[in-house]
Amino acid sequence: GVFVVVFFSGGAAGRGVGGGGGGRVPGWTGGVMGVLAVFLLWPIFLTVRGGFVDEATGGWTLRYFVGEGLGVLRDPLYLRGLGNALGIASATTVLCLLIALPMGVIGGRYEFRGKGVVTALVLVPLILPPFVGAIGMQALLGRFGAINSLLAKLGLIDGAGPGIDFLGGEGFLIGGRFGAVVLVEALHLYPILYLNIVAAVSNLDPSLEEAALNLGAGRWRRFRRCTLPLIGPGVFAGGTIVFIWSFTELGTPLMFEFKTVTPVQVFYGLTDLETNPRPYALVVVMLAVATGLYVVGKRAFGGRAYAMQNKATAAAAVKTLRGWRSGLAVSFFGGVTLLAVLPHLGVVLSSVAVDGTWYRSVLPGGWTGEHYAGVLSHDLAMRSVTNSLWYAGLAMVLCVGLGLAIAYLTVRAKVRGGWLLDALGMLPLAVPGLVMAFGYVAMSLHWPFPQLSGWMQGTLGGGDPGSWWYTAGGLLAVRGQAPNPLGFLVVAYTIRRLPYILRAAAAGLEQTSGDLEDAALNLGASRMTAVRRVVVPLIMANLIAGGILVFSFAMLEVSDSLVLAEKEPHYPITKAIWTLFNRLGDGKYLASAMGVWGMVLLTVTLAGASVLMGRRLGAVFRM
């Protein structure tokens, strides 16, 4: 870490800025690298190290991977969980590709009546995490749920019987918890792949396909031999995020009680983490698989980038669909969106159903708004909303500052090794969220955090739980007697969502000239003044778009929230939803109402980000 900081600080000296102005590169280059080293690389290192250190001797070992009786790679249950996780990720990615590829090609190549509306609706599935959507799917697919009731009304099944057990067993692809998890995750994640594909299609050089047409290639052959290779990097970029996201997704299988899948096995292993390193080994396996598959895919598909000579003429190649073809395109987009909003619809209906009335019926037998009022008066629910507002708000502020600093250094200042800064800033997209969450747990258990926490609580606080020092000491602990996850959760949210603001800020800097900033520097303004008074106003729309994405996704973050928040007074929204859903009585209805509030929040923020960034919104979901 010291070497990297010195390398950046030394390489930064004396280099020019932007449009050719003089001056020294900001002195905070090393500081930015230090932050990434401590809060990104160190947690990953501690997680990996935890899987290889023998608890008894302190030496290095492979016993937790391949050892007799302890090795996770020799335990049939863990191997089955890993197989299920890979199966979920593969099936989800394929299903997303089947949905998003035709949508991206149609959206990028054709104009048709109603296109603006239906393409805007493509983002709708992103407004609800699959973690919450699982509540709605259980209401729809349960033995006595809406789908079985509809089939009974149509006479397709016996209405007096228990109905089809759509969620029974673990199943594979069709039926069972496996299929339910894949369906919910695919319906949530396909917009990420769509955004990448439609951007790639829009940048295609039409002359290449015209040349193939002149050589006698048919429509399918042109698509297979020209279009697919050219949009391959975009497909790979979106597909990689979908695969890693679904491979490490914790909330959805947890809500479906699908326990034999690696993320859930890791989560339940937290209870004895300090004495049993096997969860660390499982996380290392997840990281190795995700990284290995990414590297293999990058070499096989991601490196095939083709230079476009005439991107500017791509718009001229857009064709207009009329008549039944236009209607077919609208129907396709609308049908996919309708299918994608089914989990959302289930959550909304659950939130307004009178307790016990949505049973053996297509729709709830009674309607009420009491659950929304109940959320406003429920201690856990309201406290979690307040907590999440603090966590997400602080993370947004920190993320905007860090993301802008990295973007400025790499795009405008062009520091030596800037590619490494940019790569580290985008690394959280490639690192599973569960790995990062475990890394912060490991940080809290390693020097100097336990020692500092104990000293602050015992010596300075006198062991009094009501003292300020005792409370402050809890900020350095995730586990123990009086942990307070605020510090680690804010850092986790900041690092995990850093790519969003980094890409948004970088896009803004690439589209603005550095001449105005150089003029300010030549007139005697300090670099910080030039950034604050010139650069920030010019790219404010990008910063706002990235910031609201950071805020909204941090509000509904699952892995970090479930792992790092231990005590109810500190629960964020997602942990409160999971806790309420597992309670008897009106718990699932309150959880649904909280999910609807989350949907409203993400709807507003994503709409704002889409208006501010337009098609550039897809850049924040690209590695």
Coordinates of N, CA and C in Angstrom, one line a residue, residues 392-553:
A392 N -27.5 6.0 3.9 CA -27.5 6.2 2.5 C -27.1 7.7 2.2
G393 N -27.5 8.6 3.0 CA -27.2 10.0 2.8 C -25.7 10.2 3.0
L394 N -25.1 9.7 4.1 CA -23.7 9.9 4.4 C -22.9 9.2 3.3
A395 N -23.3 8.0 2.9 CA -22.6 7.3 1.8 C -22.7 8.0 0.5
M396 N -23.8 8.7 0.2 CA -23.9 9.5 -1.0 C -22.9 10.6 -1.0
V397 N -22.8 11.3 0.1 CA -21.8 12.5 0.2 C -20.4 12.0 0.0
L398 N -20.0 10.9 0.7 CA -18.7 10.4 0.6 C -18.4 9.9 -0.8
C399 N -19.4 9.2 -1.4 CA -19.2 8.6 -2.7 C -19.0 9.7 -3.8
V400 N -19.8 10.7 -3.7 CA -19.7 11.8 -4.7 C -18.3 12.4 -4.6
G401 N -17.8 12.7 -3.4 CA -16.5 13.2 -3.2 C -15.4 12.3 -3.7
L402 N -15.4 11.0 -3.4 CA -14.4 10.1 -3.8 C -14.5 9.8 -5.3
G403 N -15.7 9.6 -5.8 CA -15.9 9.4 -7.3 C -15.4 10.5 -8.1
L404 N -15.8 11.7 -7.7 CA -15.3 12.9 -8.4 C -13.8 13.0 -8.4
A405 N -13.2 12.7 -7.3 CA -11.7 12.8 -7.2 C -11.1 11.8 -8.1
I406 N -11.6 10.6 -8.2 CA -11.0 9.6 -9.0 C -11.2 10.0 -10.5
A407 N -12.4 10.4 -10.8 CA -12.7 10.8 -12.2 C -11.8 11.9 -12.7
Y408 N -11.6 12.9 -11.8 CA -10.8 14.1 -12.1 C -9.4 13.7 -12.4
L409 N -8.9 12.8 -11.5 CA -7.5 12.4 -11.6 C -7.2 11.6 -12.9
T410 N -8.2 10.8 -13.3 CA -8.0 9.9 -14.4 C -8.4 10.5 -15.7
V411 N -9.4 11.4 -15.8 CA -9.9 12.0 -17.0 C -9.2 13.3 -17.3
R412 N -9.2 14.2 -16.3 CA -8.7 15.5 -16.5 C -7.2 15.6 -16.2
A413 N -6.7 15.2 -15.0 CA -5.3 15.3 -14.7 C -4.5 14.3 -15.4
K414 N -5.1 13.1 -15.7 CA -4.3 12.1 -16.4 C -3.0 11.7 -15.7
V415 N -3.2 11.3 -14.4 CA -2.0 11.0 -13.6 C -1.4 9.7 -14.1
R416 N -0.1 9.5 -13.8 CA 0.5 8.2 -14.2 C -0.1 7.1 -13.4
G417 N -0.5 6.0 -14.0 CA -1.2 4.9 -13.3 C -2.7 5.2 -13.1
G418 N -3.2 6.2 -13.9 CA -4.6 6.5 -13.7 C -5.5 5.4 -14.1
W419 N -5.1 4.5 -15.0 CA -5.9 3.3 -15.3 C -6.1 2.4 -14.1
L420 N -5.1 2.4 -13.2 CA -5.2 1.6 -12.0 C -6.3 2.2 -11.1
L421 N -6.2 3.5 -10.9 CA -7.2 4.2 -10.1 C -8.6 3.9 -10.6
D422 N -8.8 4.0 -11.9 CA -10.1 3.8 -12.5 C -10.5 2.3 -12.4
A423 N -9.6 1.4 -12.5 CA -9.9 0.0 -12.4 C -10.3 -0.3 -10.9
L424 N -9.6 0.3 -10.0 CA -10.0 0.0 -8.6 C -11.3 0.6 -8.3
G425 N -11.6 1.8 -8.9 CA -12.9 2.4 -8.6 C -14.1 1.6 -9.2
M426 N -13.8 0.8 -10.3 CA -14.8 0.0 -10.8 C -14.8 -1.4 -10.3
L427 N -13.8 -1.8 -9.5 CA -13.6 -3.1 -9.0 C -14.9 -3.6 -8.2
P428 N -15.5 -2.8 -7.4 CA -16.7 -3.3 -6.6 C -17.8 -3.9 -7.5
L429 N -17.8 -3.6 -8.8 CA -18.8 -4.2 -9.6 C -18.4 -5.7 -9.9
A430 N -17.1 -6.0 -9.8 CA -16.7 -7.4 -10.1 C -16.5 -8.2 -8.8
V431 N -16.5 -7.5 -7.7 CA -16.3 -8.2 -6.4 C -17.7 -8.5 -5.8
P432 N -18.0 -9.7 -5.5 CA -19.3 -10.0 -4.9 C -19.6 -9.2 -3.6
G433 N -20.8 -8.7 -3.5 CA -21.2 -7.9 -2.3 C -21.0 -8.6 -1.0
L434 N -21.2 -9.9 -1.1 CA -21.0 -10.7 0.2 C -19.6 -10.8 0.5
V435 N -18.7 -10.8 -0.4 CA -17.2 -10.7 -0.1 C -16.9 -9.5 0.6
M436 N -17.4 -8.3 0.1 CA -17.1 -7.1 0.7 C -17.6 -7.0 2.1
A437 N -18.9 -7.5 2.3 CA -19.5 -7.5 3.6 C -18.7 -8.3 4.6
F438 N -18.2 -9.5 4.2 CA -17.4 -10.3 5.0 C -16.1 -9.6 5.3
G439 N -15.5 -8.9 4.3 CA -14.3 -8.2 4.5 C -14.4 -7.1 5.6
Y440 N -15.5 -6.4 5.7 CA -15.7 -5.4 6.8 C -15.9 -6.1 8.1
V441 N -16.6 -7.3 8.1 CA -16.6 -8.0 9.4 C -15.2 -8.4 9.8
A442 N -14.4 -8.9 8.9 CA -13.0 -9.2 9.2 C -12.2 -8.0 9.7
M443 N -12.4 -6.9 9.1 CA -11.8 -5.6 9.5 C -12.1 -5.3 11.0
S444 N -13.3 -5.5 11.4 CA -13.8 -5.2 12.7 C -13.2 -6.1 13.8
L445 N -12.8 -7.3 13.3 CA -12.2 -8.3 14.2 C -10.7 -8.3 14.2
H446 N -10.0 -7.5 13.4 CA -8.6 -7.5 13.4 C -8.1 -6.1 13.9
W447 N -6.8 -6.2 14.3 CA -6.1 -5.0 14.8 C -6.3 -3.9 13.7
P448 N -6.5 -2.6 14.2 CA -6.6 -2.1 15.6 C -8.0 -2.0 16.1
F449 N -9.0 -2.4 15.4 CA -10.4 -2.1 15.8 C -10.8 -2.7 17.1
P450 N -10.6 -4.0 17.4 CA -11.0 -4.5 18.7 C -10.3 -3.8 19.9
Q451 N -9.0 -3.5 19.7 CA -8.2 -2.9 20.7 C -8.7 -1.5 21.0
L452 N -9.0 -0.7 19.9 CA -9.5 0.6 20.0 C -10.9 0.7 20.6
S453 N -11.7 -0.2 20.2 CA -13.1 -0.3 20.7 C -13.1 -0.6 22.2
G454 N -12.3 -1.6 22.6 CA -12.2 -2.0 24.0 C -11.6 -0.8 24.9
W455 N -10.6 -0.1 24.4 CA -10.0 1.0 25.1 C -11.0 2.1 25.3
M456 N -11.7 2.4 24.2 CA -12.7 3.5 24.3 C -13.8 3.2 25.2
Q457 N -14.3 2.0 25.1 CA -15.5 1.6 26.0 C -15.1 1.3 27.4
G458 N -13.9 0.7 27.6 CA -13.5 0.3 29.0 C -12.8 1.4 29.7
T459 N -11.8 2.0 29.1 CA -10.9 3.0 29.7 C -11.6 4.4 29.7
L460 N -11.9 4.9 28.5 CA -12.4 6.2 28.4 C -13.9 6.3 28.8
G461 N -14.7 5.2 28.5 CA -16.1 5.2 28.9 C -16.4 4.6 30.2
G462 N -15.4 4.0 30.9 CA -15.6 3.5 32.2 C -16.5 2.3 32.2
G463 N -16.8 1.7 31.1 CA -17.7 0.5 31.0 C -19.1 0.9 31.2
D464 N -19.4 2.2 31.1 CA -20.8 2.7 31.2 C -21.5 2.8 29.8
P465 N -22.5 1.9 29.5 CA -23.1 1.9 28.2 C -23.8 3.2 27.8
G466 N -24.0 4.0 28.8 CA -24.7 5.3 28.5 C -23.7 6.4 28.2
S467 N -22.4 6.2 28.3 CA -21.4 7.2 28.0 C -21.2 7.4 26.6
W468 N -20.7 8.6 26.2 CA -20.4 8.9 24.8 C -19.3 8.1 24.3
W469 N -18.2 7.9 25.1 CA -17.1 7.1 24.6 C -17.5 5.6 24.4
Y470 N -18.4 5.1 25.2 CA -18.8 3.7 25.0 C -19.6 3.6 23.7
T471 N -20.4 4.6 23.4 CA -21.2 4.6 22.1 C -20.2 4.7 20.9
A472 N -19.2 5.6 21.1 CA -18.3 5.8 20.0 C -17.4 4.6 19.8
G473 N -17.1 3.9 20.8 CA -16.3 2.6 20.7 C -17.1 1.6 19.9
G474 N -18.4 1.6 20.1 CA -19.2 0.6 19.3 C -19.2 0.8 17.8
L475 N -18.9 2.0 17.4 CA -18.8 2.3 15.9 C -17.6 1.5 15.3
L476 N -16.7 1.0 16.1 CA -15.6 0.3 15.6 C -15.8 -1.2 15.6
A477 N -17.0 -1.6 16.0 CA -17.3 -3.1 16.2 C -18.6 -3.4 15.4
V478 N -18.5 -4.6 14.7 CA -19.7 -5.1 14.0 C -20.3 -6.2 14.9
R479 N -19.5 -6.9 15.7 CA -20.0 -8.0 16.5 C -19.6 -7.6 18.0
G480 N -20.2 -8.3 18.9 CA -19.8 -8.1 20.3 C -21.0 -7.7 21.1
Q481 N -20.7 -7.0 22.3 CA -21.8 -6.7 23.2 C -22.6 -5.5 22.8
A482 N -21.9 -4.4 22.3 CA -22.6 -3.2 21.9 C -22.1 -2.7 20.6
P483 N -22.3 -3.4 19.5 CA -21.8 -3.0 18.2 C -22.7 -1.9 17.6
N484 N -22.1 -1.0 16.8 CA -22.9 0.0 16.1 C -22.3 0.0 14.6
P485 N -23.1 -0.5 13.7 CA -22.6 -0.7 12.3 C -22.5 0.5 11.5
L486 N -22.9 1.7 12.0 CA -23.0 2.9 11.2 C -21.7 3.2 10.4
G487 N -20.6 3.1 11.1 CA -19.3 3.4 10.3 C -19.0 2.4 9.2
F488 N -19.1 1.2 9.5 CA -18.8 0.1 8.5 C -19.9 0.1 7.4
L489 N -21.2 0.3 7.8 CA -22.2 0.3 6.8 C -22.1 1.5 5.8
V490 N -21.8 2.7 6.3 CA -21.6 3.8 5.5 C -20.4 3.6 4.5
V491 N -19.3 3.1 5.0 CA -18.1 2.8 4.2 C -18.5 1.7 3.2
A492 N -19.2 0.7 3.6 CA -19.6 -0.4 2.7 C -20.5 0.1 1.6
Y493 N -21.5 0.9 1.9 CA -22.4 1.5 0.9 C -21.6 2.4 -0.1
T494 N -20.6 3.2 0.5 CA -19.8 4.1 -0.3 C -19.0 3.3 -1.4
I495 N -18.3 2.3 -0.9 CA -17.4 1.6 -1.8 C -18.2 0.7 -2.8
R496 N -19.3 0.1 -2.3 CA -20.1 -0.8 -3.2 C -20.7 0.0 -4.3
R497 N -21.1 1.3 -4.1 CA -21.8 2.1 -5.1 C -20.8 3.1 -5.8
L498 N -19.6 3.0 -5.5 CA -18.6 4.0 -6.1 C -18.6 3.9 -7.6
P499 N -18.7 2.8 -8.3 CA -18.7 2.8 -9.8 C -19.8 3.7 -10.4
Y500 N -21.0 3.8 -9.7 CA -22.0 4.6 -10.3 C -21.6 6.0 -10.5
I501 N -21.1 6.6 -9.4 CA -20.8 8.0 -9.4 C -19.5 8.2 -10.2
L502 N -18.6 7.3 -10.2 CA -17.3 7.4 -11.0 C -17.6 7.5 -12.5
R503 N -18.5 6.5 -13.0 CA -18.8 6.6 -14.4 C -19.6 7.8 -14.8
A504 N -20.5 8.2 -13.9 CA -21.3 9.4 -14.2 C -20.4 10.7 -14.2
A505 N -19.5 10.8 -13.3 CA -18.5 12.0 -13.2 C -17.6 11.9 -14.4
A506 N -17.1 10.7 -14.7 CA -16.1 10.6 -15.8 C -16.8 11.0 -17.1
A507 N -18.1 10.6 -17.3 CA -18.8 10.9 -18.5 C -18.9 12.4 -18.7
G508 N -19.2 13.1 -17.5 CA -19.3 14.6 -17.6 C -18.0 15.2 -17.9
L509 N -16.9 14.8 -17.3 CA -15.6 15.4 -17.6 C -15.2 15.2 -19.0
E510 N -15.5 14.0 -19.6 CA -15.1 13.7 -21.0 C -15.9 14.6 -21.9
Q511 N -17.0 15.1 -21.5 CA -17.9 15.9 -22.4 C -17.7 17.4 -22.2
T512 N -16.8 17.8 -21.3 CA -16.6 19.2 -21.1 C -15.1 19.6 -21.3
S513 N -14.9 20.7 -21.8 CA -13.5 21.1 -22.1 C -12.8 21.6 -20.8
G514 N -11.5 21.4 -20.8 CA -10.7 21.8 -19.6 C -10.2 23.3 -19.8
D515 N -10.6 24.0 -20.9 CA -10.1 25.3 -21.1 C -10.5 26.3 -20.0
L516 N -11.8 26.2 -19.6 CA -12.3 27.1 -18.5 C -11.6 26.9 -17.2
E517 N -11.3 25.7 -16.9 CA -10.5 25.4 -15.7 C -9.1 25.9 -15.8
D518 N -8.5 25.8 -17.0 CA -7.1 26.3 -17.2 C -7.1 27.8 -17.0
A519 N -8.2 28.4 -17.5 CA -8.3 29.9 -17.5 C -8.3 30.3 -16.0
A520 N -9.1 29.6 -15.2 CA -9.2 29.9 -13.8 C -7.9 29.8 -13.1
L521 N -7.1 28.7 -13.4 CA -5.8 28.5 -12.8 C -4.8 29.6 -13.2
N522 N -4.9 30.0 -14.5 CA -4.0 31.1 -15.0 C -4.3 32.4 -14.3
L523 N -5.6 32.6 -13.9 CA -6.0 33.8 -13.2 C -5.7 33.8 -11.7
G524 N -5.0 32.7 -11.2 CA -4.6 32.7 -9.9 C -5.4 31.8 -8.9
A525 N -6.5 31.2 -9.4 CA -7.3 30.3 -8.6 C -6.6 29.1 -8.2
S526 N -6.8 28.6 -7.0 CA -6.2 27.3 -6.6 C -6.9 26.2 -7.3
R527 N -6.3 25.0 -7.3 CA -6.9 23.9 -8.0 C -8.3 23.6 -7.3
M528 N -8.4 23.5 -6.0 CA -9.6 23.2 -5.4 C -10.7 24.3 -5.7
T529 N -10.3 25.5 -5.8 CA -11.3 26.6 -6.2 C -11.7 26.4 -7.6
A530 N -10.8 26.0 -8.5 CA -11.2 25.8 -9.9 C -12.1 24.6 -10.0
V531 N -11.8 23.5 -9.3 CA -12.7 22.4 -9.3 C -14.1 22.8 -8.8
R532 N -14.1 23.5 -7.6 CA -15.4 23.8 -7.0 C -16.2 24.8 -7.8
R533 N -15.5 25.8 -8.3 CA -16.3 26.9 -9.0 C -16.5 26.7 -10.5
V534 N -15.7 25.8 -11.1 CA -15.8 25.6 -12.6 C -16.2 24.2 -12.9
V535 N -15.4 23.2 -12.4 CA -15.7 21.8 -12.9 C -17.0 21.3 -12.3
V536 N -17.2 21.5 -11.0 CA -18.5 20.9 -10.4 C -19.7 21.5 -11.1
P537 N -19.9 22.8 -11.3 CA -21.1 23.3 -11.9 C -21.3 22.8 -13.3
L538 N -20.2 22.6 -14.1 CA -20.3 22.1 -15.4 C -20.8 20.6 -15.5
I539 N -20.5 19.8 -14.5 CA -20.9 18.4 -14.6 C -21.9 18.1 -13.5
M540 N -22.6 19.2 -13.0 CA -23.5 19.0 -11.9 C -24.6 18.0 -12.2
A541 N -25.1 18.0 -13.4 CA -26.2 17.0 -13.8 C -25.7 15.6 -13.6
N542 N -24.5 15.3 -14.1 CA -23.9 14.0 -13.9 C -23.8 13.6 -12.5
L543 N -23.3 14.5 -11.7 CA -23.1 14.3 -10.2 C -24.4 14.0 -9.5
I544 N -25.4 14.8 -9.9 CA -26.7 14.6 -9.3 C -27.3 13.2 -9.7
A545 N -27.2 12.9 -11.0 CA -27.7 11.6 -11.5 C -26.9 10.4 -10.8
G546 N -25.6 10.5 -10.7 CA -24.9 9.4 -10.0 C -25.2 9.4 -8.5
G547 N -25.3 10.6 -7.9 CA -25.6 10.6 -6.5 C -26.9 10.0 -6.1
I548 N -28.0 10.3 -6.9 CA -29.3 9.7 -6.6 C -29.3 8.2 -6.8
L549 N -28.5 7.7 -7.8 CA -28.4 6.3 -7.9 C -27.7 5.7 -6.7
V550 N -26.6 6.3 -6.3 CA -25.9 5.8 -5.1 C -26.9 5.8 -3.9
F551 N -27.6 6.9 -3.7 CA -28.5 7.0 -2.5 C -29.6 5.9 -2.6
S552 N -30.3 5.8 -3.7 CA -31.4 4.9 -3.8 C -31.0 3.4 -3.7
F553 N -29.9 3.0 -4.4 CA -29.4 1.7 -4.3 C -28.8 1.4 -2.9

